[in-house]
Amino acid sequence: MKRLLVLGVALALGCTAAAAQTMTKLKAGMVSGFDQIGLPIALERGFFEKRGLDVTIARPYATGVDALNALQAGESEIVQVGVPMIGAVLRGMDLVALGNYSGNATKAGSDATMAIIAREGSGIVKGNLASLKGKKIAASFGTINHLYILAILEKAGLKPEDVTLVNTPPPDMTVALLAKGIDAFSGWDPWPIVASKDVPGAIEIIRGGDVISYLGFNVALRPWVEKNGENIEKFLAAVSEADQWMRKNPKQAAQIATRWIPGLKPEIAEAAMQFNIQQADRRLSANNYRALWSAEERLNRLGILKTTFDVNKHIEPKHILKVMKDSPELFADLPPIPADVAIGPGFVFKP
């Protein structure tokens, strides 16, 4: 009996070892933004493992610029970034967007996870965007929060030179507001919610507003993409399942977020999750092509970019389209993509 037990244990260990040997290793990177949390959820809930992927997540980076630097250095193979992709491509980085980590395939505008927060006594009035004129405002240059403040200024009839923009990493924005080094900041969650709770008298001037189309892509270098189609589809299926679980279990998802974003308190996470699940949609449609194009167009028109690129050359939809076709249940709780923006293989976006 003892020999049979030992044999059984040995066989079990052997099967486990064999299973481990068949797992494909993959290095993923994320930013310390709340909308990135689907990636660690896929890891913690075992959605990667059940698809044969052994995923390691690099430390949360302060911005997408840092994440792309890590990608270029080989620290990651696939990362989650948005606006920083534009500058990287224009500098010669051959990036390919494979699916969303945050955004909206069903409508043009989506920025529910963005907000402008001002300090008390700044002279900035809630809902009065024109009152931003002459103020010192923090943003992380080359990121989505930079694009958001530029769009807000345009909405208010202001130009970038009508304010003083201060390049600031999101984790430092609350401190800068407390110290009165800035009058306001443009940020993604959880930082606007953190500031609203930690800075006495802080005012949420605006949240969302659909002034921009959110950019949030799963991005990798083209040579890696061309060699890893099957693994990309497994990865996208796993994070799509994570997104759906997050949409259905926001409170539990918020608890996971506290383990991945340094210093994030449970009550902040739960508040941020309500906005996050509004744009947790991995699917791609013509709306996401337009989101990238319109971001380029705005940055170019304002003189921040000297040139642009063809978005069709840097989005590859076939892998997420296959996941959408093979596993429609992963998206069954989301609104259907309107027929006029639905895409298929070979789709070409025309502005």
Coordinates of C-alpha atoms in Angstrom, one line a residue:
M1 CA 0.0 0.0 0.0
K2 CA 2.8 2.4 0.9
R3 CA 4.6 1.6 -2.4
L4 CA 1.4 2.4 -4.3
L5 CA 1.0 5.7 -2.4
V6 CA 4.6 6.7 -3.2
L7 CA 4.1 5.7 -6.8
G8 CA 0.9 7.7 -7.0
V9 CA 2.6 10.8 -5.5
A10 CA 5.5 10.4 -8.0
L11 CA 3.1 10.1 -10.9
A12 CA 1.2 13.2 -9.7
L13 CA 4.4 15.1 -9.4
G14 CA 5.5 13.9 -12.8
C15 CA 2.3 15.1 -14.3
T16 CA 2.6 18.5 -12.7
A17 CA 6.2 18.8 -13.9
A18 CA 5.1 17.8 -17.4
A19 CA 2.3 20.4 -17.3
A20 CA 4.7 23.0 -16.2
Q21 CA 7.1 22.2 -19.0
T22 CA 4.3 22.8 -21.6
M23 CA 3.5 26.2 -20.2
T24 CA 4.6 29.1 -22.4
K25 CA 6.4 31.9 -20.6
L26 CA 5.3 35.4 -21.4
K27 CA 6.4 38.7 -19.9
A28 CA 3.8 41.5 -19.6
G29 CA 4.0 45.0 -18.4
M30 CA 1.5 47.5 -16.9
V31 CA 1.2 51.1 -15.7
S32 CA 0.0 52.1 -12.2
G33 CA -3.3 53.2 -13.7
F34 CA -6.5 51.7 -12.4
D35 CA -7.7 50.8 -15.9
Q36 CA -4.8 48.4 -16.3
I37 CA -6.0 46.0 -13.6
G38 CA -7.4 43.4 -15.9
L39 CA -3.9 42.1 -16.5
P40 CA -3.2 41.1 -12.9
I41 CA -6.7 39.8 -12.5
A42 CA -6.1 37.4 -15.3
L43 CA -3.0 36.2 -13.5
E44 CA -4.5 35.9 -10.0
R45 CA -7.7 34.2 -11.2
G46 CA -5.8 31.6 -13.3
F47 CA -7.1 32.7 -16.7
F48 CA -3.6 32.7 -18.2
E49 CA -2.7 29.4 -16.6
K50 CA -5.8 27.6 -18.0
R51 CA -4.7 28.6 -21.5
G52 CA -1.2 27.3 -21.0
L53 CA 0.5 30.7 -20.4
D54 CA 3.0 31.3 -17.6
V55 CA 2.8 35.1 -17.4
T56 CA 5.1 37.3 -15.4
I57 CA 4.0 40.9 -14.8
A58 CA 6.7 43.5 -14.6
R59 CA 6.3 46.1 -11.8
P60 CA 3.7 48.8 -12.4
Y61 CA 5.4 51.7 -14.3
A62 CA 4.6 55.3 -13.5
T63 CA 3.6 56.1 -17.2
G64 CA 3.3 54.3 -20.5
V65 CA 6.5 56.0 -21.6
D66 CA 8.3 54.0 -18.9
A67 CA 6.5 50.8 -19.9
L68 CA 7.6 51.2 -23.6
N69 CA 11.2 51.8 -22.5
A70 CA 11.0 48.5 -20.7
L71 CA 9.5 46.8 -23.7
Q72 CA 12.3 48.1 -25.9
A73 CA 14.8 46.9 -23.3
G74 CA 13.3 43.4 -23.3
E75 CA 12.0 43.6 -19.8
S76 CA 8.5 42.9 -21.2
E77 CA 7.1 41.3 -24.4
I78 CA 3.7 42.9 -24.3
V79 CA 2.6 46.1 -22.5
Q80 CA -0.5 48.2 -21.9
V81 CA -0.2 51.7 -23.2
G82 CA -2.1 54.4 -25.1
V83 CA -1.0 57.8 -26.1
P84 CA 2.8 57.1 -25.5
M85 CA 2.6 54.6 -28.4
I86 CA 2.3 57.6 -30.8
G87 CA 5.5 59.3 -29.8
A88 CA 7.3 55.9 -29.8
V89 CA 6.2 55.0 -33.3
L90 CA 7.2 58.4 -34.6
R91 CA 10.7 57.8 -33.0
G92 CA 11.0 54.6 -35.0
M93 CA 9.6 51.9 -32.6
D94 CA 7.7 49.4 -34.7
L95 CA 4.7 48.9 -32.4
V96 CA 1.5 46.9 -33.1
A97 CA -1.7 47.4 -31.1
L98 CA -3.5 44.1 -30.6
G99 CA -6.6 44.9 -28.5
N100 CA -7.8 47.3 -25.9
Y101 CA -7.2 47.2 -22.2
S102 CA -9.5 50.2 -21.8
G103 CA -11.6 52.1 -24.3
N104 CA -14.8 51.6 -26.1
A105 CA -15.6 49.7 -29.3
T106 CA -19.2 50.8 -29.3
K107 CA -19.0 54.6 -29.2
A108 CA -16.6 57.4 -30.2
G109 CA -16.0 59.1 -26.9
S110 CA -14.9 57.4 -23.7
D111 CA -13.0 58.9 -20.9
A112 CA -14.9 58.0 -17.7
T113 CA -11.6 57.2 -15.9
M114 CA -10.2 60.7 -16.4
A115 CA -10.7 63.8 -14.3
I116 CA -9.4 67.3 -13.6
I117 CA -8.9 68.0 -9.9
A118 CA -8.2 71.5 -8.5
R119 CA -7.1 72.6 -5.1
E120 CA -9.2 74.9 -2.9
G121 CA -8.4 78.5 -3.4
S122 CA -7.1 78.0 -7.0
G123 CA -9.8 80.1 -8.5
I124 CA -10.9 77.2 -10.7
V125 CA -14.6 76.7 -10.6
K126 CA -16.3 73.3 -10.9
G127 CA -17.9 73.0 -14.3
N128 CA -16.4 76.2 -15.6
L129 CA -13.6 75.1 -17.8
A130 CA -12.8 78.7 -18.9
S131 CA -11.6 79.3 -15.3
L132 CA -8.6 77.1 -16.1
K133 CA -7.1 80.1 -17.9
G134 CA -3.8 81.3 -16.4
K135 CA -3.5 78.3 -14.0
K136 CA -0.6 75.9 -13.4
I137 CA -1.8 72.4 -14.3
A138 CA 0.0 69.1 -13.9
A139 CA 0.0 66.5 -16.7
S140 CA 2.3 63.6 -17.7
F141 CA 3.5 64.8 -21.1
G142 CA 3.0 62.3 -23.9
T143 CA 0.3 60.3 -22.1
I144 CA -3.5 60.1 -22.0
N145 CA -3.8 62.6 -19.2
H146 CA -1.9 65.1 -21.4
L147 CA -4.3 64.5 -24.3
Y148 CA -7.2 64.9 -21.9
I149 CA -6.2 68.3 -20.6
L150 CA -5.5 69.5 -24.2
A151 CA -9.0 68.4 -25.2
I152 CA -10.5 70.1 -22.1
L153 CA -8.7 73.3 -23.0
E154 CA -10.1 73.2 -26.6
K155 CA -13.6 72.5 -25.2
A156 CA -13.2 75.7 -23.1
G157 CA -12.0 77.7 -26.1
L158 CA -8.5 78.0 -24.7
K159 CA -5.1 77.3 -26.1
P160 CA -2.3 75.3 -24.4
E161 CA -0.3 78.5 -24.0
D162 CA -3.3 79.9 -22.0
V163 CA -2.2 77.7 -19.1
T164 CA 1.1 76.5 -17.6
L165 CA 1.4 72.8 -18.0
V166 CA 3.8 71.0 -15.6
N167 CA 5.2 67.6 -16.5
T168 CA 4.4 65.4 -13.5
P169 CA 4.1 61.6 -12.9
P170 CA 0.6 60.7 -11.7
P171 CA 1.7 59.4 -8.3
D172 CA 3.3 62.8 -7.6
M173 CA 0.2 64.9 -8.5
T174 CA -1.6 64.7 -5.2
V175 CA 1.6 65.8 -3.3
A176 CA 2.0 68.7 -5.7
L177 CA -1.6 69.7 -5.1
L178 CA -1.2 69.5 -1.4
A179 CA 2.0 71.6 -1.5
K180 CA 0.2 74.2 -3.7
G181 CA 2.9 73.8 -6.3
I182 CA 0.1 73.4 -8.9
D183 CA -3.5 74.7 -9.2
A184 CA -4.9 71.5 -10.7
F185 CA -4.0 68.2 -12.4
S186 CA -5.3 66.1 -15.2
G187 CA -5.2 62.4 -14.2
W188 CA -6.4 58.9 -14.6
D189 CA -7.8 56.8 -11.7
P190 CA -7.0 56.2 -9.0
W191 CA -5.2 59.5 -8.6
P192 CA -8.2 61.9 -9.0
I193 CA -10.1 59.9 -6.4
V194 CA -7.0 59.8 -4.1
A195 CA -6.7 63.6 -4.3
S196 CA -10.4 64.2 -3.7
K197 CA -10.0 62.3 -0.4
D198 CA -6.5 63.3 0.7
V199 CA -6.4 67.0 -0.3
P200 CA -8.6 69.1 1.9
G201 CA -11.1 71.1 -0.2
A202 CA -10.0 69.5 -3.5
I203 CA -12.6 70.0 -6.3
E204 CA -13.4 67.7 -9.2
I205 CA -13.7 70.2 -12.0
I206 CA -14.8 67.7 -14.6
R207 CA -14.9 63.9 -14.9
G208 CA -15.0 62.3 -18.3
G209 CA -17.3 64.1 -20.6
D210 CA -16.4 62.1 -23.8
V211 CA -14.1 64.9 -24.8
I212 CA -11.6 62.3 -26.1
S213 CA -11.8 58.7 -27.3
Y214 CA -9.8 56.7 -24.8
L215 CA -6.6 55.1 -26.0
G216 CA -5.6 52.0 -24.2
F217 CA -4.0 49.2 -26.2
N218 CA -2.2 45.9 -25.7
V219 CA 1.0 46.7 -27.6
A220 CA 4.0 44.6 -28.7
L221 CA 6.9 45.0 -31.1
R222 CA 6.2 43.7 -34.6
P223 CA 8.9 41.0 -34.8
W224 CA 7.5 39.4 -31.7
V225 CA 3.9 39.8 -32.9
E226 CA 4.7 38.0 -36.2
K227 CA 6.1 35.0 -34.3
N228 CA 3.5 34.7 -31.5
G229 CA 0.0 34.7 -33.0
E230 CA -1.3 31.8 -31.1
N231 CA 0.1 33.0 -27.8
I232 CA -1.3 36.5 -28.5
E233 CA -4.8 35.0 -28.9
K234 CA -4.4 33.0 -25.7
F235 CA -3.3 36.2 -23.9
L236 CA -6.2 38.3 -25.3
A237 CA -8.7 35.6 -24.4
A238 CA -7.4 35.4 -20.8
V239 CA -7.5 39.2 -20.3
S240 CA -11.0 39.4 -21.9
E241 CA -12.2 36.8 -19.4
A242 CA -10.6 38.9 -16.7
D243 CA -12.4 42.0 -17.9
Q244 CA -15.7 40.1 -17.8
W245 CA -15.1 38.8 -14.3
M246 CA -14.2 42.3 -13.2
R247 CA -17.4 43.7 -14.7
K248 CA -19.4 41.1 -12.9
N249 CA -17.4 41.3 -9.6
P250 CA -16.3 44.9 -9.2
K251 CA -15.8 44.8 -5.4
Q252 CA -13.6 41.7 -5.5
A253 CA -11.7 43.1 -8.5
A254 CA -11.1 46.3 -6.5
Q255 CA -9.5 44.2 -3.8
I256 CA -7.1 42.7 -6.3
A257 CA -6.2 46.2 -7.5
T258 CA -5.0 47.1 -4.0
R259 CA -2.3 44.4 -4.3
W260 CA -0.9 45.8 -7.6
I261 CA -1.1 49.6 -7.3
P262 CA 1.2 50.8 -4.4
G263 CA -0.6 52.5 -1.5
L264 CA -4.1 52.0 -3.0
K265 CA -6.7 51.9 -0.3
P266 CA -9.8 49.6 -0.6
E267 CA -12.3 52.4 -0.5
I268 CA -10.4 54.3 -3.3
A269 CA -10.3 51.1 -5.4
E270 CA -14.0 50.4 -5.0
A271 CA -14.8 54.0 -6.1
A272 CA -12.5 53.8 -9.1
M273 CA -13.8 50.4 -10.2
Q274 CA -17.2 51.9 -10.9
F275 CA -15.7 54.1 -13.6
N276 CA -13.2 51.5 -14.8
I277 CA -15.8 48.9 -15.7
Q278 CA -17.5 51.4 -18.0
Q279 CA -14.7 51.0 -20.5
A280 CA -13.2 47.6 -19.9
D281 CA -13.6 46.3 -23.4
R282 CA -10.8 44.4 -25.3
R283 CA -12.7 44.4 -28.6
L284 CA -11.6 46.5 -31.5
S285 CA -13.8 48.4 -33.9
A286 CA -13.4 51.4 -36.3
N287 CA -14.0 53.6 -33.2
N288 CA -10.6 52.5 -31.8
Y289 CA -8.8 53.2 -35.1
R290 CA -10.5 56.7 -35.0
A291 CA -9.4 57.1 -31.4
L292 CA -5.7 56.7 -32.4
W293 CA -6.1 58.8 -35.5
S294 CA -7.9 61.7 -33.6
A295 CA -5.3 61.7 -30.9
E296 CA -2.6 62.1 -33.5
E297 CA -4.6 64.8 -35.3
R298 CA -5.1 66.9 -32.2
L299 CA -1.4 66.6 -31.1
N300 CA -0.3 67.5 -34.7
R301 CA -2.8 70.4 -35.0
L302 CA -1.6 71.9 -31.7
G303 CA 2.0 71.7 -32.8
I304 CA 3.0 69.0 -30.3
L305 CA 3.7 66.5 -33.1
K306 CA 5.5 67.5 -36.2
T307 CA 4.2 64.5 -38.2
T308 CA 1.8 61.6 -38.0
F309 CA 1.6 57.9 -39.1
D310 CA -1.0 55.7 -40.8
V311 CA -2.9 54.0 -38.0
N312 CA -3.6 51.0 -40.2
K313 CA 0.0 50.1 -40.1
H314 CA 0.2 49.9 -36.4
I315 CA -3.1 48.1 -35.4
E316 CA -3.4 44.4 -36.1
P317 CA -7.0 43.3 -35.3
K318 CA -7.0 39.7 -36.5
H319 CA -6.0 38.2 -33.2
I320 CA -8.8 39.9 -31.1
L321 CA -11.2 39.3 -34.0
K322 CA -10.5 35.5 -33.7
V323 CA -11.1 35.6 -30.0
M324 CA -14.3 37.5 -30.5
K325 CA -15.4 34.8 -33.1
D326 CA -14.2 31.8 -31.1
S327 CA -15.3 32.9 -27.6
P328 CA -18.3 35.3 -28.0
E329 CA -19.4 34.4 -24.4
L330 CA -16.5 36.5 -23.1
F331 CA -18.2 39.6 -24.5
A332 CA -21.8 38.6 -24.1
D333 CA -22.4 41.1 -21.3
L334 CA -21.2 44.1 -23.4
P335 CA -23.3 46.1 -25.8
P336 CA -23.0 44.8 -29.4
I337 CA -20.7 46.7 -31.7
P338 CA -22.8 48.8 -34.1
A339 CA -22.7 47.5 -37.7
D340 CA -21.4 50.7 -39.1
V341 CA -18.2 50.5 -37.0
A342 CA -17.7 46.7 -36.9
I343 CA -14.6 45.5 -38.6
G344 CA -13.3 42.3 -40.2
P345 CA -10.0 41.0 -41.5
G346 CA -8.4 43.4 -44.0
F347 CA -10.3 46.4 -42.6
V348 CA -8.7 49.7 -43.6
F349 CA -9.6 52.8 -41.7
K350 CA -10.2 56.0 -43.6
P351 CA -10.6 59.3 -41.6

